[in-house]
């Protein structure tokens, strides 16, 4: 079944609500930043919740553009986090949203596409979101210290982010927890998936 319907008024409202829930997921996951060691897994924890939201959203609204609207509030949140960092973060959100939209295209009735798009979508948090952490570690840590982050936490981050292969671990764990979140979202929406003929 090819889905060609355009987003309606109620769809924009639903996407807006889910976008706000995405933001809440980021806030809840920010508890991981209490230490430098746990901060490494902030993207993964956030992506677990986002994976659940992603599935539910795309089952409820099987239309192109839903993922882009879903990304608006997180995009604004990242944009306000700093001049360069914020711009990079905001662009990253929409680039990965665009890739997810391309994977889904007119096949929102295909659960495998929804799952693949969901995993790709959250990669922004660990790839773009952590690019400065691993590529410009000293500058990132010096900036964190200047903004009042505990010196011990900054030292932990400086040590961990200095080990570049850990970036790959962060990306892999993010993909894994996203997938777990998607499976939970799929279970939550099982009845709706069967009703829509997706399962």
Coordinates of N, CA and C in Angstrom, one line a residue:
X1 N 0.8 -1.2 0.0 CA 0.0 0.0 0.0 C 0.9 1.2 0.0
X2 N 0.7 2.1 -1.0 CA 1.5 3.3 -1.1 C 0.7 4.5 -0.4
X3 N 1.4 5.1 0.5 CA 0.8 6.2 1.2 C 1.1 7.6 0.6
X4 N 0.1 8.3 0.1 CA 0.4 9.6 -0.5 C -0.4 10.7 0.1
X5 N -1.1 10.5 1.2 CA -1.9 11.5 1.9 C -1.0 12.6 2.5
X6 N -1.5 13.8 2.4 CA -0.7 14.9 3.0 C -1.1 15.0 4.5
X7 N -0.2 15.7 5.2 CA -0.5 15.9 6.6 C -1.7 16.9 6.8
X8 N -2.5 16.5 7.7 CA -3.7 17.3 8.0 C -3.4 18.1 9.3
X9 N -4.4 19.0 9.7 CA -4.2 19.8 10.9 C -4.0 19.0 12.1
X10 N -4.7 18.0 12.3 CA -4.6 17.2 13.5 C -3.2 16.4 13.5
X11 N -2.7 16.2 12.3 CA -1.4 15.5 12.2 C -0.3 16.4 12.7
X12 N -0.4 17.7 12.4 CA 0.6 18.7 12.9 C 0.6 18.7 14.4
X13 N -0.6 18.7 15.0 CA -0.7 18.8 16.4 C -0.1 17.5 17.1
X14 N -0.4 16.4 16.5 CA 0.1 15.1 17.0 C 1.7 15.1 16.9
X15 N 2.2 15.5 15.8 CA 3.6 15.6 15.6 C 4.3 16.6 16.6
X16 N 3.6 17.7 16.8 CA 4.1 18.7 17.8 C 4.1 18.1 19.2
X17 N 3.1 17.3 19.6 CA 3.1 16.7 20.9 C 4.3 15.7 21.0
X18 N 4.5 14.9 20.0 CA 5.6 13.9 20.0 C 6.9 14.6 19.9
X19 N 7.0 15.8 19.3 CA 8.2 16.6 19.3 C 8.6 17.1 20.7
X20 N 7.5 17.5 21.4 CA 7.7 17.9 22.8 C 8.2 16.7 23.7
X21 N 7.6 15.5 23.4 CA 8.0 14.3 24.1 C 9.5 13.9 23.8
X22 N 9.9 14.2 22.6 CA 11.3 14.0 22.2 C 12.2 14.9 23.1
X23 N 11.8 16.1 23.3 CA 12.5 17.1 24.1 C 12.5 16.6 25.6
X24 N 11.4 16.1 26.0 CA 11.4 15.5 27.4 C 12.3 14.4 27.6
X25 N 12.4 13.5 26.5 CA 13.3 12.4 26.5 C 14.8 12.9 26.7
X26 N 15.1 14.0 26.0 CA 16.4 14.5 26.1 C 16.7 15.0 27.5
X27 N 15.7 15.7 28.1 CA 15.9 16.2 29.4 C 16.1 15.1 30.4
X28 N 15.3 14.1 30.3 CA 15.4 12.9 31.3 C 16.7 12.3 31.1
X29 N 17.2 12.1 29.9 CA 18.4 11.4 29.6 C 19.7 12.3 30.0
X30 N 19.5 13.5 30.2 CA 20.6 14.4 30.6 C 21.1 14.1 32.0
X31 N 20.4 13.3 32.7 CA 20.9 12.8 34.0 C 22.2 12.0 33.8
X32 N 22.4 11.5 32.6 CA 23.6 10.8 32.3 C 24.9 11.7 32.4
X33 N 24.6 13.0 32.2 CA 25.8 13.9 32.2 C 26.3 14.3 33.6
X34 N 25.8 13.6 34.6 CA 26.3 13.9 36.0 C 27.7 13.5 36.2
X35 N 28.2 12.5 35.4 CA 29.6 12.1 35.5 C 30.1 12.0 34.1
X36 N 31.4 12.1 33.9 CA 32.0 12.0 32.6 C 31.9 10.6 32.0
X37 N 31.9 9.6 32.9 CA 31.8 8.2 32.4 C 30.4 7.9 31.9
X38 N 29.4 8.3 32.6 CA 28.0 8.1 32.1 C 27.6 9.0 31.0
X39 N 28.2 10.1 30.9 CA 27.9 11.1 29.8 C 28.1 10.5 28.4
X40 N 29.1 9.5 28.4 CA 29.4 8.8 27.1 C 28.2 8.1 26.5
X41 N 27.2 7.8 27.4 CA 26.0 7.0 27.0 C 24.8 7.8 26.9
X42 N 24.9 9.1 27.0 CA 23.7 10.0 27.0 C 23.0 9.8 25.6
X43 N 23.7 9.8 24.5 CA 22.9 9.6 23.2 C 22.2 8.3 23.2
X44 N 22.8 7.2 23.8 CA 22.1 5.9 23.7 C 20.9 5.9 24.6
X45 N 20.9 6.4 25.8 CA 19.8 6.5 26.6 C 18.6 7.3 26.0
X46 N 19.0 8.5 25.5 CA 18.0 9.3 24.9 C 17.4 8.6 23.7
X47 N 18.2 7.9 22.9 CA 17.7 7.2 21.7 C 16.8 6.1 22.0
X48 N 16.9 5.5 23.2 CA 16.0 4.4 23.6 C 14.6 4.9 23.6
X49 N 14.4 6.1 24.3 CA 13.1 6.7 24.4 C 12.6 7.2 23.0
X50 N 13.5 7.8 22.3 CA 13.2 8.3 21.0 C 12.7 7.2 20.0
X51 N 13.4 6.1 20.2 CA 13.0 4.9 19.3 C 11.5 4.5 19.6
X52 N 11.1 4.5 20.8 CA 9.7 4.2 21.1 C 8.8 5.2 20.5
X53 N 9.1 6.5 20.7 CA 8.3 7.6 20.1 C 8.2 7.5 18.6
X54 N 9.4 7.2 18.0 CA 9.5 7.1 16.5 C 8.5 6.1 15.9
X55 N 8.4 4.9 16.5 CA 7.5 3.9 16.0 C 6.1 4.3 16.2
X56 N 5.8 4.7 17.4 CA 4.4 5.1 17.7 C 3.9 6.2 16.7
X57 N 4.8 7.2 16.6 CA 4.4 8.4 15.7 C 4.2 7.9 14.2
X58 N 5.0 7.0 13.7 CA 4.9 6.6 12.3 C 3.8 5.6 12.1
X59 N 3.4 5.0 13.1 CA 2.2 4.1 13.0 C 0.9 4.9 13.0
X60 N 0.9 5.9 13.9 CA -0.2 6.8 14.0 C -0.4 7.7 12.8
X61 N 0.7 8.2 12.3 CA 0.7 9.1 11.1 C 1.5 8.5 10.0
X62 N 0.9 7.8 9.1 CA 1.6 7.2 8.0 C 1.7 8.1 6.8
X63 N 2.4 9.2 7.0 CA 2.5 10.3 6.0 C 3.9 10.9 6.0
X64 N 4.3 11.3 4.8 CA 5.6 12.0 4.6 C 5.5 13.3 5.3
X65 N 6.6 13.7 6.0 CA 6.7 14.9 6.6 C 6.6 14.8 8.1
X66 N 6.0 13.7 8.6 CA 5.8 13.5 10.1 C 7.1 13.6 10.8
X67 N 8.2 12.9 10.3 CA 9.5 12.9 11.0 C 10.1 14.3 11.1
X68 N 9.9 15.0 10.0 CA 10.5 16.4 10.0 C 9.8 17.3 11.0
X69 N 8.5 17.2 11.2 CA 7.8 18.0 12.2 C 8.2 17.5 13.6
X70 N 8.3 16.2 13.7 CA 8.8 15.6 15.0 C 10.1 16.1 15.5
X71 N 10.9 16.6 14.5 CA 12.3 17.1 14.8 C 12.4 18.6 15.2
X72 N 11.3 19.3 15.1 CA 11.3 20.8 15.2 C 11.8 21.2 16.6
X73 N 11.1 20.8 17.7 CA 11.5 21.2 19.0 C 12.9 20.8 19.4
X74 N 13.3 19.6 19.1 CA 14.7 19.2 19.4 C 15.7 20.1 18.6
X75 N 15.3 20.4 17.4 CA 16.2 21.3 16.6 C 16.3 22.6 17.2
X76 N 15.3 23.2 17.7 CA 15.3 24.5 18.3 C 16.1 24.4 19.6
X77 N 16.0 23.3 20.3 CA 16.7 23.1 21.6 C 18.2 23.1 21.3
X78 N 18.6 22.4 20.3 CA 20.1 22.3 20.0 C 20.6 23.6 19.5
X79 N 19.7 24.3 18.7 CA 20.1 25.6 18.1 C 20.4 26.7 19.2
X80 N 19.8 26.5 20.4 CA 20.0 27.5 21.4 C 21.2 27.1 22.3
X81 N 21.8 26.0 22.1 CA 22.9 25.5 22.9 C 24.2 26.2 22.7
X82 N 24.3 27.0 21.6 CA 25.6 27.7 21.3 C 25.6 28.2 19.9
X83 N 26.5 29.1 19.5 CA 26.5 29.6 18.2 C 26.8 28.5 17.1
X84 N 28.1 28.1 17.2 CA 28.5 27.0 16.2 C 28.0 25.7 16.6
X85 N 28.1 25.3 17.9 CA 27.6 24.0 18.3 C 26.1 23.8 18.0
X86 N 25.4 24.9 18.3 CA 23.9 24.9 18.1 C 23.5 24.8 16.7
X87 N 24.2 25.5 15.8 CA 24.0 25.4 14.4 C 24.2 24.0 13.8
X88 N 25.4 23.5 14.2 CA 25.7 22.1 13.8 C 24.7 21.1 14.3
X89 N 24.3 21.3 15.6 CA 23.3 20.3 16.2 C 22.0 20.4 15.5
X90 N 21.5 21.6 15.2 CA 20.2 21.8 14.5 C 20.3 21.2 13.1
X91 N 21.3 21.5 12.4 CA 21.5 21.0 11.0 C 21.5 19.5 11.0
X92 N 22.3 18.9 12.0 CA 22.4 17.5 12.1 C 21.0 16.8 12.3
X93 N 20.2 17.4 13.2 CA 18.8 16.9 13.4 C 18.1 16.7 12.1
X94 N 18.1 17.8 11.3 CA 17.3 17.8 10.1 C 17.9 17.0 9.0
X95 N 19.2 16.9 9.0 CA 19.9 16.0 8.0 C 19.5 14.5 8.2
X96 N 19.5 14.1 9.4 CA 19.2 12.7 9.7 C 17.7 12.5 9.6
X97 N 16.9 13.5 9.9 CA 15.4 13.4 9.7 C 15.1 13.3 8.2
X98 N 15.9 14.0 7.4 CA 15.7 13.9 5.9 C 16.1 12.5 5.5
X99 N 17.1 11.9 6.0 CA 17.5 10.5 5.6 C 16.4 9.5 6.0
X100 N 15.9 9.7 7.3 CA 14.8 8.9 7.8 C 13.6 9.0 6.9
X101 N 13.3 10.2 6.5 CA 12.1 10.4 5.6 C 12.3 9.7 4.3
X102 N 13.6 9.8 3.8 CA 13.9 9.1 2.5 C 13.8 7.6 2.6
X103 N 14.2 7.1 3.7 CA 14.0 5.6 3.9 C 12.6 5.2 4.0
X104 N 11.8 6.0 4.6 CA 10.3 5.7 4.8 C 9.6 6.0 3.4
X105 N 9.8 7.1 2.9 CA 9.2 7.7 1.7 C 7.7 7.4 1.7
X106 N 7.2 6.6 0.7 CA 5.8 6.2 0.7 C 5.5 4.8 1.2
X107 N 6.4 4.4 2.1 CA 6.3 3.0 2.6 C 6.1 2.9 4.1
X108 N 5.3 3.8 4.7 CA 5.0 3.8 6.1 C 4.3 2.6 6.6
X109 N 3.9 1.7 5.7 CA 3.2 0.5 6.0 C 4.2 -0.7 6.1
X110 N 5.5 -0.4 6.0 CA 6.6 -1.4 6.0 C 7.3 -1.3 7.3
X111 N 7.1 -2.2 8.2 CA 7.7 -2.2 9.6 C 9.2 -2.2 9.5
X112 N 9.8 -2.9 8.5 CA 11.3 -3.0 8.4 C 11.8 -1.6 8.1
X113 N 11.1 -0.9 7.2 CA 11.6 0.5 6.9 C 11.4 1.4 8.1
X114 N 10.4 1.3 8.8 CA 10.2 2.1 10.0 C 11.3 1.8 11.0
X115 N 11.7 0.6 11.2 CA 12.8 0.2 12.1 C 14.1 0.8 11.6
X116 N 14.4 0.6 10.3 CA 15.7 1.1 9.8 C 15.7 2.6 9.9
X117 N 14.6 3.3 9.5 CA 14.6 4.7 9.6 C 14.8 5.2 11.0
X118 N 14.2 4.5 12.0 CA 14.3 4.9 13.4 C 15.8 4.8 13.9
X119 N 16.5 3.8 13.5 CA 17.8 3.6 13.9 C 18.7 4.7 13.3
X120 N 18.5 4.9 12.0 CA 19.3 5.9 11.3 C 19.0 7.3 11.9
X121 N 17.8 7.6 12.2 CA 17.4 8.9 12.7 C 18.1 9.3 14.0
X122 N 18.3 8.3 14.9 CA 18.9 8.6 16.2 C 20.4 8.7 16.1
X123 N 21.0 8.3 15.0 CA 22.4 8.3 14.9 C 23.0 9.8 15.0
X124 N 22.1 10.7 14.7 CA 22.5 12.1 14.8 C 23.1 12.4 16.2
X125 N 22.5 11.9 17.2 CA 22.9 12.2 18.6 C 24.3 11.7 18.9
X126 N 24.7 10.6 18.4 CA 26.0 10.1 18.7 C 27.1 10.5 17.6
X127 N 26.7 10.7 16.4 CA 27.6 11.1 15.3 C 27.8 12.6 15.3
X128 N 26.8 13.3 15.0 CA 26.9 14.8 15.0 C 27.0 15.4 16.4
X129 N 26.2 14.9 17.3 CA 26.1 15.4 18.6 C 27.4 15.3 19.4
X130 N 28.2 14.2 19.1 CA 29.4 13.9 19.8 C 30.6 14.2 19.0
X131 N 30.5 14.9 17.8 CA 31.6 15.1 17.0 C 32.6 16.1 17.7
X132 N 32.1 17.1 18.3 CA 33.0 18.0 19.0 C 33.7 17.3 20.2
X133 N 33.0 16.5 20.9 CA 33.5 15.8 22.0 C 34.8 15.0 21.7
X134 N 34.7 14.3 20.5 CA 35.8 13.5 20.2 C 36.8 14.1 19.2
X135 N 36.4 15.0 18.4 CA 37.3 15.7 17.4 C 38.0 16.9 18.0
X136 N 37.4 17.6 18.9 CA 38.0 18.7 19.5 C 37.9 18.6 21.0
X137 N 38.4 17.6 21.6 CA 38.2 17.2 23.0 C 38.6 18.3 24.0
X138 N 39.8 18.9 23.8 CA 40.3 19.9 24.7 C 39.5 21.1 24.6
X139 N 39.1 21.6 23.4 CA 38.2 22.8 23.3 C 36.9 22.5 24.0
X140 N 36.3 21.3 23.8 CA 35.0 21.0 24.4 C 35.1 21.0 25.9
X141 N 36.1 20.4 26.4 CA 36.3 20.3 27.9 C 36.6 21.6 28.5
X142 N 37.4 22.4 27.8 CA 37.7 23.8 28.3 C 36.5 24.6 28.4
X143 N 35.6 24.5 27.4 CA 34.4 25.2 27.3 C 33.4 24.7 28.5
X144 N 33.4 23.4 28.7 CA 32.6 22.9 29.8 C 33.0 23.4 31.1
X145 N 34.4 23.5 31.3 CA 34.9 24.0 32.5 C 34.6 25.5 32.7
X146 N 34.6 26.2 31.6 CA 34.3 27.7 31.7 C 32.8 27.9 32.0
X147 N 32.0 26.9 31.7 CA 30.5 27.0 32.0 C 30.2 26.4 33.3
X148 N 31.1 26.2 34.2 CA 30.8 25.8 35.5 C 30.7 24.3 35.8
X149 N 31.0 23.4 34.7 CA 30.9 22.0 35.0 C 32.0 21.6 35.9
X150 N 31.7 20.7 36.9 CA 32.6 20.2 37.9 C 33.9 19.8 37.3
X151 N 35.0 20.2 37.9 CA 36.4 19.9 37.3 C 36.6 18.4 37.2
X152 N 36.2 17.6 38.2 CA 36.4 16.2 38.2 C 35.6 15.5 37.0
X153 N 34.4 16.0 36.7 CA 33.6 15.5 35.6 C 34.3 15.9 34.3
X154 N 34.8 17.1 34.2 CA 35.6 17.5 33.0 C 36.8 16.7 32.8
X155 N 37.5 16.4 33.8 CA 38.7 15.5 33.7 C 38.3 14.1 33.2
X156 N 37.2 13.6 33.7 CA 36.7 12.3 33.3 C 36.4 12.3 31.8
X157 N 35.7 13.4 31.3 CA 35.4 13.5 29.9 C 36.6 13.7 29.1
X158 N 37.6 14.5 29.6 CA 38.8 14.7 28.8 C 39.5 13.3 28.6
X159 N 39.5 12.5 29.6 CA 40.2 11.2 29.5 C 39.5 10.3 28.5
X160 N 38.1 10.2 28.7 CA 37.3 9.3 27.8 C 37.3 9.7 26.4
X161 N 37.0 11.0 26.1 CA 36.9 11.5 24.8 C 38.2 11.5 24.1
X162 N 39.3 11.4 24.9 CA 40.6 11.4 24.3 C 40.9 10.0 23.6
X163 N 40.1 9.0 24.0 CA 40.2 7.7 23.4 C 39.2 7.6 22.3
X164 N 39.7 7.9 21.1 CA 38.8 8.1 19.9 C 38.0 6.9 19.5
X165 N 38.5 5.6 19.7 CA 37.7 4.4 19.4 C 36.4 4.3 20.2
X166 N 36.4 5.0 21.3 CA 35.2 5.0 22.1 C 34.0 5.6 21.4
X167 N 34.3 6.5 20.4 CA 33.2 7.1 19.6 C 32.4 6.0 18.9
X168 N 33.1 5.0 18.4 CA 32.5 3.9 17.7 C 31.6 3.1 18.6
X169 N 32.1 3.0 19.9 CA 31.3 2.2 20.9 C 30.0 3.0 21.2
X170 N 30.2 4.3 21.3 CA 29.0 5.2 21.6 C 28.0 5.0 20.5
X171 N 28.4 5.1 19.2 CA 27.6 4.9 18.1 C 26.9 3.6 18.1
X172 N 27.6 2.5 18.3 CA 27.1 1.2 18.3 C 26.1 1.0 19.4
X173 N 26.3 1.5 20.6 CA 25.4 1.3 21.8 C 24.1 2.1 21.5
X174 N 24.3 3.3 20.9 CA 23.1 4.1 20.5 C 22.2 3.4 19.5
X175 N 22.8 2.7 18.5 CA 22.1 2.0 17.6 C 21.3 0.8 18.2
X176 N 22.0 0.1 19.2 CA 21.5 -1.0 19.9 C 20.3 -0.6 20.7
X177 N 20.4 0.5 21.5 CA 19.4 0.9 22.4 C 18.2 1.5 21.6
X178 N 18.5 2.1 20.5 CA 17.4 2.6 19.6 C 16.6 1.4 19.1
X179 N 17.3 0.4 18.7 CA 16.6 -0.8 18.2 C 15.7 -1.4 19.3
X180 N 16.2 -1.4 20.6 CA 15.5 -2.0 21.7 C 14.2 -1.1 21.9
X181 N 14.4 0.2 21.9 CA 13.3 1.1 22.0 C 12.2 0.9 20.9
X182 N 12.7 0.7 19.7 CA 11.8 0.4 18.6 C 11.0 -0.8 18.8
X183 N 11.7 -1.9 19.3 CA 11.0 -3.1 19.6 C 9.9 -2.9 20.6
X184 N 10.2 -2.1 21.6 CA 9.1 -1.8 22.7 C 8.0 -1.0 22.1
X185 N 8.3 0.0 21.2 CA 7.3 0.7 20.6 C 6.5 -0.1 19.7
X186 N 7.1 -1.1 19.0 CA 6.4 -2.0 18.1 C 5.4 -2.9 18.9
X187 N 5.8 -3.3 20.1 CA 5.0 -4.1 21.0 C 3.8 -3.2 21.5
X188 N 4.1 -2.0 21.9 CA 3.0 -1.1 22.3 C 1.9 -0.9 21.3
X189 N 2.4 -0.8 20.0 CA 1.5 -0.5 18.9 C 1.1 -1.8 18.1
X190 N 1.2 -3.0 18.7 CA 1.0 -4.2 18.0 C -0.4 -4.3 17.4
X191 N -1.4 -3.9 18.2 CA -2.8 -4.0 17.8 C -3.0 -3.1 16.6
X192 N -2.4 -1.9 16.7 CA -2.6 -0.9 15.6 C -1.8 -1.4 14.3
X193 N -0.7 -2.0 14.5 CA 0.1 -2.5 13.4 C -0.7 -3.6 12.6
X194 N -1.3 -4.5 13.4 CA -2.1 -5.5 12.8 C -3.4 -4.9 12.1
X195 N -4.0 -4.0 12.7 CA -5.2 -3.3 12.1 C -4.9 -2.6 10.8
X196 N -3.7 -2.0 10.8 CA -3.2 -1.3 9.6 C -2.7 -2.2 8.5
X197 N -2.5 -3.5 8.9 CA -2.0 -4.5 7.9 C -0.5 -4.4 7.8
X198 N 0.2 -3.8 8.8 CA 1.6 -3.7 8.8 C 2.3 -5.0 9.3
X199 N 1.6 -5.7 10.2 CA 2.1 -7.0 10.7 C 1.3 -8.1 10.2

